[in-house]
Coordinates of C-alpha atoms and ligand atoms in Angstrom, one line a residue:
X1 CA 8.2 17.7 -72.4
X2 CA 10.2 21.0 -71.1
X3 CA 13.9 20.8 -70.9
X4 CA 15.4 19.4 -68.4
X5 CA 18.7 21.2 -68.7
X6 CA 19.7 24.6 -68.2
X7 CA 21.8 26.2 -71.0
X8 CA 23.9 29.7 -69.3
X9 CA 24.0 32.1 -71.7
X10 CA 25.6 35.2 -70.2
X11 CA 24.6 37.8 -73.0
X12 CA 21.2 36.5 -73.3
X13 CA 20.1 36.6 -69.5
X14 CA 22.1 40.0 -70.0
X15 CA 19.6 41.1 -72.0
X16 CA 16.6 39.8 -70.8
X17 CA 17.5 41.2 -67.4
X18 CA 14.6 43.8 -66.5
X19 CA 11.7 43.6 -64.0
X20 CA 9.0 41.7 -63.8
X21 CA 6.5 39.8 -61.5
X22 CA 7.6 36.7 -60.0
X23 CA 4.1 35.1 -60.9
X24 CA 3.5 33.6 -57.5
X25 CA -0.4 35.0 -58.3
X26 CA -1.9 35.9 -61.5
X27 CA -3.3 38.8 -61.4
X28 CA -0.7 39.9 -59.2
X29 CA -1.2 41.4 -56.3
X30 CA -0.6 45.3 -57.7
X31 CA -4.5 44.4 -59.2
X32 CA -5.9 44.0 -56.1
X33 CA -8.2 46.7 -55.3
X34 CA -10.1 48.4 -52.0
X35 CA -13.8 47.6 -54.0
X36 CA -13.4 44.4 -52.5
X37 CA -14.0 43.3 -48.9
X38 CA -15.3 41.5 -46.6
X39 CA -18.9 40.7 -47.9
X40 CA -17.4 39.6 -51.4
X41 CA -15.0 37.4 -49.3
X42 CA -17.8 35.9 -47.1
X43 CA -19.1 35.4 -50.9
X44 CA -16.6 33.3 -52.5
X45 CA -16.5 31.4 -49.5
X46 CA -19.9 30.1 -50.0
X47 CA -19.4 29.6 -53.6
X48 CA -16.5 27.6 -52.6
X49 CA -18.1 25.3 -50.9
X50 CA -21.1 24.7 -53.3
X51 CA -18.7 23.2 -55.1
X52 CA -19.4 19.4 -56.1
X53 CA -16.4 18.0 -55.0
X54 CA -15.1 19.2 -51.9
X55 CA -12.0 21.7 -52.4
X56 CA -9.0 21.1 -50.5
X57 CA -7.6 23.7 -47.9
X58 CA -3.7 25.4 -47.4
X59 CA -3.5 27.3 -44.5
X60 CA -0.9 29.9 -44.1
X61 CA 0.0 31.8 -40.6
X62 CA 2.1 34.9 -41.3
X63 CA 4.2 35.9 -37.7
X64 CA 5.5 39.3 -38.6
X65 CA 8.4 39.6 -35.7
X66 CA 11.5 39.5 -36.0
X67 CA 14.7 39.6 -33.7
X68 CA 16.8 41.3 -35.9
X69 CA 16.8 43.6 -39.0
X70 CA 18.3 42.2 -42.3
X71 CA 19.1 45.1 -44.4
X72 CA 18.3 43.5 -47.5
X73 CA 15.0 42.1 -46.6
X74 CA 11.6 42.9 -48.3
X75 CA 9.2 40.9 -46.3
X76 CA 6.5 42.5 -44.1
X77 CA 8.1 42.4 -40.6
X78 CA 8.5 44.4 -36.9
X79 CA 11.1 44.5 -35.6
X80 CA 11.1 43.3 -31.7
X81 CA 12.9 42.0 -28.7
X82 CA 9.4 42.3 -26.9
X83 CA 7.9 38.9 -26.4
X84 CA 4.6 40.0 -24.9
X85 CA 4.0 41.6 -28.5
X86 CA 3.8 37.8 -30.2
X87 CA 1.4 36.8 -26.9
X88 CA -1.0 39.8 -28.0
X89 CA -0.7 39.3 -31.8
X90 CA -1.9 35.6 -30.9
X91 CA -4.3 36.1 -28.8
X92 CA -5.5 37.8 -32.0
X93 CA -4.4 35.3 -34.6
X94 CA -6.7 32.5 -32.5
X95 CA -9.7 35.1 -32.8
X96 CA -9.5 35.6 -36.3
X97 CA -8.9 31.5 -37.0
X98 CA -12.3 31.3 -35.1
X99 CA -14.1 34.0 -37.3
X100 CA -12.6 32.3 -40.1
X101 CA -12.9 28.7 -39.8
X102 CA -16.9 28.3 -39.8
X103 CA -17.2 29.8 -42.8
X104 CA -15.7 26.4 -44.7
X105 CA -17.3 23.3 -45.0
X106 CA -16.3 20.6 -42.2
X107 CA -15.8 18.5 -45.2
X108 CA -12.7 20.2 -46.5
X109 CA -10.0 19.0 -45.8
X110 CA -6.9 20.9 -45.0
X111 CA -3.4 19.7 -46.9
X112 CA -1.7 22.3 -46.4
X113 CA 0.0 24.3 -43.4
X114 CA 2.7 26.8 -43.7
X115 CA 4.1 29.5 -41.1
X116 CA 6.2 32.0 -42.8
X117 CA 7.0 35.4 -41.7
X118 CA 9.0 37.7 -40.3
X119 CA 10.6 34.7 -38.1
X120 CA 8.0 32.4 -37.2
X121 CA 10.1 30.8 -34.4
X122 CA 10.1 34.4 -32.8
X123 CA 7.1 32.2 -30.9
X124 CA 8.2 29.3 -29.1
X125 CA 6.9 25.8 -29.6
X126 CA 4.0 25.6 -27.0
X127 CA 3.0 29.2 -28.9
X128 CA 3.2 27.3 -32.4
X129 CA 1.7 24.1 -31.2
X130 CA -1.3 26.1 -29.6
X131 CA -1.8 27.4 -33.0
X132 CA -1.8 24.2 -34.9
X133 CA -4.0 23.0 -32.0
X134 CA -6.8 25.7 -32.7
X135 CA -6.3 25.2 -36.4
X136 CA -6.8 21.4 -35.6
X137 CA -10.0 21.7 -33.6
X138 CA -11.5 24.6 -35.9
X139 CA -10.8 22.9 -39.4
X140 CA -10.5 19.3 -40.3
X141 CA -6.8 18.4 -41.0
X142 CA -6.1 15.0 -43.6
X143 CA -4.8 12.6 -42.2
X144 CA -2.8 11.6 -45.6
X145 CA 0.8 11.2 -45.8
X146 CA 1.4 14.3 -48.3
X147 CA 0.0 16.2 -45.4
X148 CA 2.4 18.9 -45.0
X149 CA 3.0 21.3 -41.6
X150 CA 6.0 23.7 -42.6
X151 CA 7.8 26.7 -41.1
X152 CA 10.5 29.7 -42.0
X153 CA 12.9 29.0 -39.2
X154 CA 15.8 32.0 -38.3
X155 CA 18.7 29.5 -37.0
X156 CA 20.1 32.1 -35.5
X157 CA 16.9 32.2 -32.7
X158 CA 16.1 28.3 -32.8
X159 CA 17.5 26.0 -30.5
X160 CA 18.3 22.5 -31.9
X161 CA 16.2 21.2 -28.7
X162 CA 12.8 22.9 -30.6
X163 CA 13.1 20.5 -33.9
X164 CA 11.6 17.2 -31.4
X165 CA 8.8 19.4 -30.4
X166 CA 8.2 21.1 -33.6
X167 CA 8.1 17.4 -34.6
X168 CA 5.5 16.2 -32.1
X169 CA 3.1 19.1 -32.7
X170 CA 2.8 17.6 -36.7
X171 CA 6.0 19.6 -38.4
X172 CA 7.1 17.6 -41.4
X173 CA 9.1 20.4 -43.2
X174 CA 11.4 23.2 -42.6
X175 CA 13.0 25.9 -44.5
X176 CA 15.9 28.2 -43.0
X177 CA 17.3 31.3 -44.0
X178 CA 21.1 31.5 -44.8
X179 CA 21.2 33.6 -47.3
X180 CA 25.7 33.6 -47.1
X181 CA 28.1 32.1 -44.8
X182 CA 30.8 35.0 -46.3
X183 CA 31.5 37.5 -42.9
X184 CA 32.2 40.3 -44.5
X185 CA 28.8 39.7 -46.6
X186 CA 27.1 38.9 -43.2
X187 CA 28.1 42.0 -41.8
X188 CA 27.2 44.0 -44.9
X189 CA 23.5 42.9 -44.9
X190 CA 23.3 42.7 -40.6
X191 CA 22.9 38.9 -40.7
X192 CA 25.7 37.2 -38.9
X193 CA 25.1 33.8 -38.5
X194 CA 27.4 30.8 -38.3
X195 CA 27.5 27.5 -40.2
X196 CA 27.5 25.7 -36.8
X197 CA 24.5 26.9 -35.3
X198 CA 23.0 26.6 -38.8
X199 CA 23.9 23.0 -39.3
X200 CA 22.7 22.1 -35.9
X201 CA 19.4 23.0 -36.4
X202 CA 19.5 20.8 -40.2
X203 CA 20.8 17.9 -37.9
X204 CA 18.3 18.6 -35.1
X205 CA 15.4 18.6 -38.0
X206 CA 16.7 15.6 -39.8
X207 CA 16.8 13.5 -36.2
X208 CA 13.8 14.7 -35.1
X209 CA 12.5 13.1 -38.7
X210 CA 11.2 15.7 -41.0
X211 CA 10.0 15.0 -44.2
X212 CA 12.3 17.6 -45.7
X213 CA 14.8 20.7 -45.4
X214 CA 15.0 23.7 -47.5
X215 CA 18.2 26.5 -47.3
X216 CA 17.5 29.7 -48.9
X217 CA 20.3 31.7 -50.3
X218 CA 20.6 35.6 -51.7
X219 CA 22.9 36.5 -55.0
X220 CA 23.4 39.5 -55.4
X221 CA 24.0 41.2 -52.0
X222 CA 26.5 43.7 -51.3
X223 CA 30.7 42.5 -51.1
X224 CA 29.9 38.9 -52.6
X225 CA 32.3 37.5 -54.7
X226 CA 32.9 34.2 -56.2
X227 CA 35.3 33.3 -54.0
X228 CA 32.9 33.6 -50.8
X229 CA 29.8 32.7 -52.3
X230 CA 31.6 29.8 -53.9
X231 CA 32.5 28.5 -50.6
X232 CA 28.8 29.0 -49.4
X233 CA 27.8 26.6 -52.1
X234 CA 30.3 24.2 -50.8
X235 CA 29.4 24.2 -47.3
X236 CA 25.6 24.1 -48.5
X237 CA 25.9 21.1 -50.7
X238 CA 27.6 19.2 -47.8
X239 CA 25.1 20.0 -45.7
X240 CA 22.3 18.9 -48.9
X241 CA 19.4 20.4 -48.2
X242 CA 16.7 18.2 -49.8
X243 CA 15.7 21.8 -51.2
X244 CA 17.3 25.6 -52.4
X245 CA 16.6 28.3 -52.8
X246 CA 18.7 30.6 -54.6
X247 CA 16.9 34.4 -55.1
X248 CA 18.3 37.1 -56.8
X249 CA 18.8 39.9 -54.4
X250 CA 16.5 43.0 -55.6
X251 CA 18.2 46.5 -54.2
X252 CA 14.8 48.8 -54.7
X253 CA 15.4 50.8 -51.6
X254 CA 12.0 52.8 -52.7
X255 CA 10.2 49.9 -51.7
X256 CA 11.6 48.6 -48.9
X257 CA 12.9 50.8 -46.6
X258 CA 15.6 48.7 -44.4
X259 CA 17.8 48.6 -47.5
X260 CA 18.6 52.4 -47.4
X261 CA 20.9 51.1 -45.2
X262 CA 23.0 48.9 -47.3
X263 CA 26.2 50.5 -48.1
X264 CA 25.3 51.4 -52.2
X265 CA 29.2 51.3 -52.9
X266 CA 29.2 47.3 -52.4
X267 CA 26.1 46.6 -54.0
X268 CA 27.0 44.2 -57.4
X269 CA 26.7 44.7 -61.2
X270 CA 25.2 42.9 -63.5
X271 CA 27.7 41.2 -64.6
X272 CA 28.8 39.8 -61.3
X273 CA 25.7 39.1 -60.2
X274 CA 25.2 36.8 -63.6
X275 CA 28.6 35.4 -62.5
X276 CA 27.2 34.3 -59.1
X277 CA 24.2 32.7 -60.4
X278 CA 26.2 30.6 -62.9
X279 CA 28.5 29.6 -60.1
X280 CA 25.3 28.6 -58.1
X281 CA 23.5 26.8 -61.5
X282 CA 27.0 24.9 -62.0
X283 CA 28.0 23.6 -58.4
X284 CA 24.3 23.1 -57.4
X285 CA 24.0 20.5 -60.6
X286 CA 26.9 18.7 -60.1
X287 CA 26.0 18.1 -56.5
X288 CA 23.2 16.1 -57.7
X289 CA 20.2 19.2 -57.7
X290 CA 17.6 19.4 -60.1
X291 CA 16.7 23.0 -61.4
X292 CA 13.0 22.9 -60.6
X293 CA 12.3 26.4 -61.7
X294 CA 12.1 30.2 -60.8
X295 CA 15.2 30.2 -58.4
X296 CA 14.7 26.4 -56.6
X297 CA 16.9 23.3 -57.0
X298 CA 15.7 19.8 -55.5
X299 CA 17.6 16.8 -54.6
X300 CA 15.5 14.6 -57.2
X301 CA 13.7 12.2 -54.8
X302 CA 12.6 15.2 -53.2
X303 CA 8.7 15.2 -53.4
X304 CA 9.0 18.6 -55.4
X305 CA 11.6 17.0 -58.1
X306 CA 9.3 13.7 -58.2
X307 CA 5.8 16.1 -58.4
X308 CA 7.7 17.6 -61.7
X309 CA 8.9 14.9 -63.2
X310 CA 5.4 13.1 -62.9
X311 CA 3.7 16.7 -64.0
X312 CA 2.0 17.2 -60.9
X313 CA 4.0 20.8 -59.9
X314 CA 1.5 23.4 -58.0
X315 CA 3.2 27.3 -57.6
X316 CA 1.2 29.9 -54.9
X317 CA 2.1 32.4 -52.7
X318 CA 4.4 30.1 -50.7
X319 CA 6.2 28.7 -53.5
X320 CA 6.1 25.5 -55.4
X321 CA 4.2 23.1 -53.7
X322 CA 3.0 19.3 -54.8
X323 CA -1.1 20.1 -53.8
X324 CA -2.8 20.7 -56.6
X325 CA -5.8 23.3 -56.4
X326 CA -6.9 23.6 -53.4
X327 CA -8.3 27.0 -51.6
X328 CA -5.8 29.0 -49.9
X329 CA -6.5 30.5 -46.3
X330 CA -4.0 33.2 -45.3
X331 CA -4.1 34.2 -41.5
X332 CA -2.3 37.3 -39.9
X333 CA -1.2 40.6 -40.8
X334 CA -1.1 41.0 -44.8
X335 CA -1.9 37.6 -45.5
X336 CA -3.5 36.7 -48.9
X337 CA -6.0 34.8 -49.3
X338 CA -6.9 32.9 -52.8
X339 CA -10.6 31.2 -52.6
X340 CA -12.0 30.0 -55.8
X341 CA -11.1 32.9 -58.3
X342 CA -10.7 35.7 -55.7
X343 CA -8.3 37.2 -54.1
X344 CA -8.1 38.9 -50.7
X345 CA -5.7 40.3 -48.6
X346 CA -5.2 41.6 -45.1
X347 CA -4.0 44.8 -43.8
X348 CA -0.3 45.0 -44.3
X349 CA -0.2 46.9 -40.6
X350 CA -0.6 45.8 -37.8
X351 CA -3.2 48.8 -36.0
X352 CA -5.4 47.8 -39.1
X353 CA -5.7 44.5 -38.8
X354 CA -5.7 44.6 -35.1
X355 CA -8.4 46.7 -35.3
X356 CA -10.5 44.5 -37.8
X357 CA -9.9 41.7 -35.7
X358 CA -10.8 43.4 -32.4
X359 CA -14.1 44.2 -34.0
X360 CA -15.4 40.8 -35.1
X361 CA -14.7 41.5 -39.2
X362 CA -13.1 39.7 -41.2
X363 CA -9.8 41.6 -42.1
X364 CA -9.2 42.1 -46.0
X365 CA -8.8 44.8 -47.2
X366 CA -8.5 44.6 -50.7
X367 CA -8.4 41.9 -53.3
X368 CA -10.2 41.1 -56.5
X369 CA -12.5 38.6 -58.2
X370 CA -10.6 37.1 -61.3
X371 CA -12.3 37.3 -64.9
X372 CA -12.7 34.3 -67.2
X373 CA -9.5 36.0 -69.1
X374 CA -7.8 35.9 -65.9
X375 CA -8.4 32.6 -65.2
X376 CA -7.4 31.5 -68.8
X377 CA -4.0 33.1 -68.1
X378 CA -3.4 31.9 -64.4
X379 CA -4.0 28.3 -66.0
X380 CA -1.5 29.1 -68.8
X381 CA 1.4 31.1 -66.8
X382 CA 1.2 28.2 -63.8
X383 CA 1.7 25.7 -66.0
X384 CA 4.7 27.9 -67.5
X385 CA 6.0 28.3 -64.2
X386 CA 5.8 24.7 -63.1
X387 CA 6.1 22.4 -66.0
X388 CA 7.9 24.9 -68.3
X389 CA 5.4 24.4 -71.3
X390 CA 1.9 26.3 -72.6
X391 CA 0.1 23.5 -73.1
X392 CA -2.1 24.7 -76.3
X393 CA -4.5 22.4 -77.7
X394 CA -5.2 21.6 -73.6
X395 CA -6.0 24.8 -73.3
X396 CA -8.4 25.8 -76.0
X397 CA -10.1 22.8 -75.4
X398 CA -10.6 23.8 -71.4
X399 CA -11.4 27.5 -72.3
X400 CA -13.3 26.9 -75.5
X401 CA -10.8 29.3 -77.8
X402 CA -8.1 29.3 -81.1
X403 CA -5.0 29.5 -79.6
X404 CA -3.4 31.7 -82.1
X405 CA -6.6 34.0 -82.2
X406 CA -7.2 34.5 -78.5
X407 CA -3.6 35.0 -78.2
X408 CA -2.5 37.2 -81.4
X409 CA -0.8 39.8 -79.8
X410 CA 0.7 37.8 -77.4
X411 CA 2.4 35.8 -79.8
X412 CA 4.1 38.9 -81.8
X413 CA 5.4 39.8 -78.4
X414 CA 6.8 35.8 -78.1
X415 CA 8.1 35.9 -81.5
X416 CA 11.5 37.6 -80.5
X417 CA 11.6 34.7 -77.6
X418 CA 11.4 32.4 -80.1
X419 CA 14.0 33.4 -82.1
X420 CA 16.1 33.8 -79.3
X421 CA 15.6 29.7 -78.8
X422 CA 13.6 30.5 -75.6
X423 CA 10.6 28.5 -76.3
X424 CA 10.3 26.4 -79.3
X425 CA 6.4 25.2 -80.8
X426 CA 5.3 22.1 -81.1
X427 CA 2.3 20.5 -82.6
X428 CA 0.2 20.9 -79.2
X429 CA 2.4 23.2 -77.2
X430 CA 4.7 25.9 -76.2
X431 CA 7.5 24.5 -74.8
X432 CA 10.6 26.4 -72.9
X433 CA 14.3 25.1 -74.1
X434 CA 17.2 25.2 -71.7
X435 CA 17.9 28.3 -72.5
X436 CA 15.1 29.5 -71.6
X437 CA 14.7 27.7 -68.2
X438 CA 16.6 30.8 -66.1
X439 CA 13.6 33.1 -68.1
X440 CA 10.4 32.0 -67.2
X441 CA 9.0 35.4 -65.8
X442 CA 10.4 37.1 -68.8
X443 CA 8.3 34.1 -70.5
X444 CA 5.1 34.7 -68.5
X445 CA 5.3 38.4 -68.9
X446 CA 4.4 37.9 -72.5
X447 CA 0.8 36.3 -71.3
X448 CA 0.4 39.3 -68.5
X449 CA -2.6 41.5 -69.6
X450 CA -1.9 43.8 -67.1
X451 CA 2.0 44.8 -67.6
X452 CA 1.8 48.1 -69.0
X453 CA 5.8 49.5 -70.2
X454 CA 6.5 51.8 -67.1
X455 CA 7.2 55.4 -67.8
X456 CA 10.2 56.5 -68.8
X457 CA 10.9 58.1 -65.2
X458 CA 8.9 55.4 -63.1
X459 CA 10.7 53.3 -60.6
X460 CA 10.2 49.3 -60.6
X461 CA 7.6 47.7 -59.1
X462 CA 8.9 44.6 -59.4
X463 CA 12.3 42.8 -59.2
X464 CA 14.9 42.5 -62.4
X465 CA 14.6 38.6 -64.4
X466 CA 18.2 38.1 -62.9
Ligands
LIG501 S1 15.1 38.6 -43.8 FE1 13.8 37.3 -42.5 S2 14.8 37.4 -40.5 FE2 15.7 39.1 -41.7 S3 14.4 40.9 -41.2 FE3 13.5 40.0 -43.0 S4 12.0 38.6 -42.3 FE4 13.3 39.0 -40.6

């Protein structure tokens, strides 16, 4: 059983601080390749429904538009005031759902719905419920009670008067940006937004009875302090979320292009940005929040707290989710898809996929078929991820193997996580202590075949541990 405490350690997170993959995909998507397309899509479709019991569907809708540019943001997004551009992207999104859809088995049952973006409530609710319409009439939705219908909601563009009709159409779930409620922070990163309008829309969503809330919030970004931020927290707590999200901000300008325009002289160090997450770790436990890992706190009769304590914790590209294995369907522009062991992804711009779209194909445009090994290590680092243990003799048991020969290198490079009381071994396991809890990517890294040490020059791919 992992830890269910979460030991700070400032010098160790110090030095464990370096880039790596969040793990929301194994292989991650850097692996995915142009050699696969469409046909080896419409493939592993068909394989997937040859299976003998009927996989479960998630369905994800990404809406790339937003009002507003955060400078500090990383997600694929345009930028636009022009509402006619969401009527043409779905006239689009209902073509592809209708290429799409036949290709699954009636009998699969969709668990899953989530609309992230860009700001999904850039589209109004009649757009949104027209959506979950098609989806509706194209695929067949459960009609189970851990049947979730979620959406990324900017409180800054939603009116508290949305959250009944969001309601009606079949919303159960809802997760808003706030990132900080500190001004001069909000002015820094271009995101002013008040804890009035924000709270209104928490209030809106609770009386309009969904399931469940979740605030997301940024340490890290440029003038915090834990004077502000601490406030934040406070205001945050009161509000209690059923679910946060605290991310470390990652400055990689290189990659994402809006944060050339953060002001470098206010960005954080280390140090302070350590600071911060303690603060966060500290006030979010006593308020009651369970750590549940990789940057997310529940209240814990929360379904997600409840799904870990009972072992039943699922991670995929949206996050931690209670659904366990089912085939992921990603809709819109750079949307992955994860079928059985592929992986596929859109274009990540809009022209391409338009154009895909406008001629009848199916629009990936890379992705990659996973290898037995792959598999093997998906099983392993989601079960890292989710219930903070490598479950061994499970493992060579499921994958016919000896542990400690299939995985001889990677244990040398475990061994100094070990002595560093990061993981400890048991009889049947590999199990992550609380001080090891804030680590799991540097944990998981360990397992990743395909993590080469960059070049001495290189800049990250991927976002630092802290
Ligand atoms: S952070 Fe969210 S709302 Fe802001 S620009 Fe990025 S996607 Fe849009």
């Amino acid at each position: 059983m992992q830890s269910q405490t979460i030991a700070f350690d400032a010098g160790l997170l110090r030095r464990y601080d370096r880039p790596g993959p969040r793990y929301t995909s194994y292989p991650t998507a850097p692996q995915f390749h142009a050699d696969f397309g469409e046909a080896q899509l419409r493939e592993a479709v068909q394989a997937s429904n040859e299976e003998p019991i009927p996989r479960r569907l998630s369905l994800y809708v990404h809406v790339p538009f937003c009002f507003s540019p955060c400078f500090y943001c990383g997600c694929n997004r345009i930028i636009t005031r022009d509402l006619a551009r969401g009527e043409a992207y779905l006239a689009r999104l209902h073509r592809e759902i209708a290429l799409m859809a036949p290709l699954f088995d009636r009998d699969r049952e969709v668990i899953q719905l989530h609309f992230g973006g860009g700001t999904p409530n850039f589209l109004t609710p009649q757009q949104l419920g027209d959506v979950v319409d098609t989806l509706r009439r194209q695929f067949h939705f459960a009609d189970s009670q851990d049947r979730d219908i979620s959406i990324e909601i900017d409180p800054r563009f939603c009116e508290p008067g949305w959250l009944p009709e969001l309601a009606k159409i079949g919303f159960n779930r809802a997760s808003l940006g706030v990132q900080d409620f500190d001004p001069k922070v909000q002015e820094a990163v271009n995101r002013i937004q008040s804890v009035e309008e924000t709270r209104a829309v928490v209030d809106a969503a609770r009386q309009a009875g969904l399931r469940s809330v979740n605030i997301d919030l940024i340490y890290g970004l440029p003038g915090q302090n834990l004077e502000g931020f601490g406030k934040t927290l406070d205001i945050v707590t009161e509000i209690r979320p059923d679910r946060l999200a605290v991310y470390s901000y990652a400055h990689m300008p290189h990659l994402f292009k809006p944060q050339k325009q953060i002001d470098g002289a206010l960005l954080l160090d280390g140090e302070a940005k350590l600071a911060l997450l303690q603060l966060a770790v500290e006030k979010l436990t006593a308020a009651g929040y369970v750590y549940i890992g990789m940057d997310h706190f529940a209240l814990p009769d929360d379904d997600l707290a409840q799904a870990q304590a009972r072992g039943g914790l699922h991670r995929n590209f949206m996050g931690y989710t209670t659904h366990a294995d089912s085939d992921l369907i990603g809709l819109g522009v750079s949307a992955i898809s994860h079928i059985g062991n592929t992986f596929s992804q859109n274009p990540r711009d809009l022209p391409s996929w338009e154009v895909a779209i406008d001629t009848g194909k199916l629009a990936v445009f890379r992705g990659m078929r996973m290898s037995e090994d792959d598999t093997l290590r998906a099983d392993l680092i989601q079960s890292l991820m989710c219930q903070g243990r490598v479950p061994v003799a499970a493992l060579e048991r499921r994958y016919g193997i000896r542990f400690e020969d299939y995985f001889a290198h990677e244990l040398e490079l475990l061994h100094p996580l070990q002595e560093d009381n990061l993981v400890r071994f048991a009889p049947d396991s590999i199990e992550v202590t609380s001080h090891g809890r804030l680590l799991l990517r540097n944990i998981a890294m360990c397992f990743d075949r395909y993590l080469t040490p960059p070049a001495a020059d290189a800049k990250p791919r991927f976002s630092r541990a802290i």
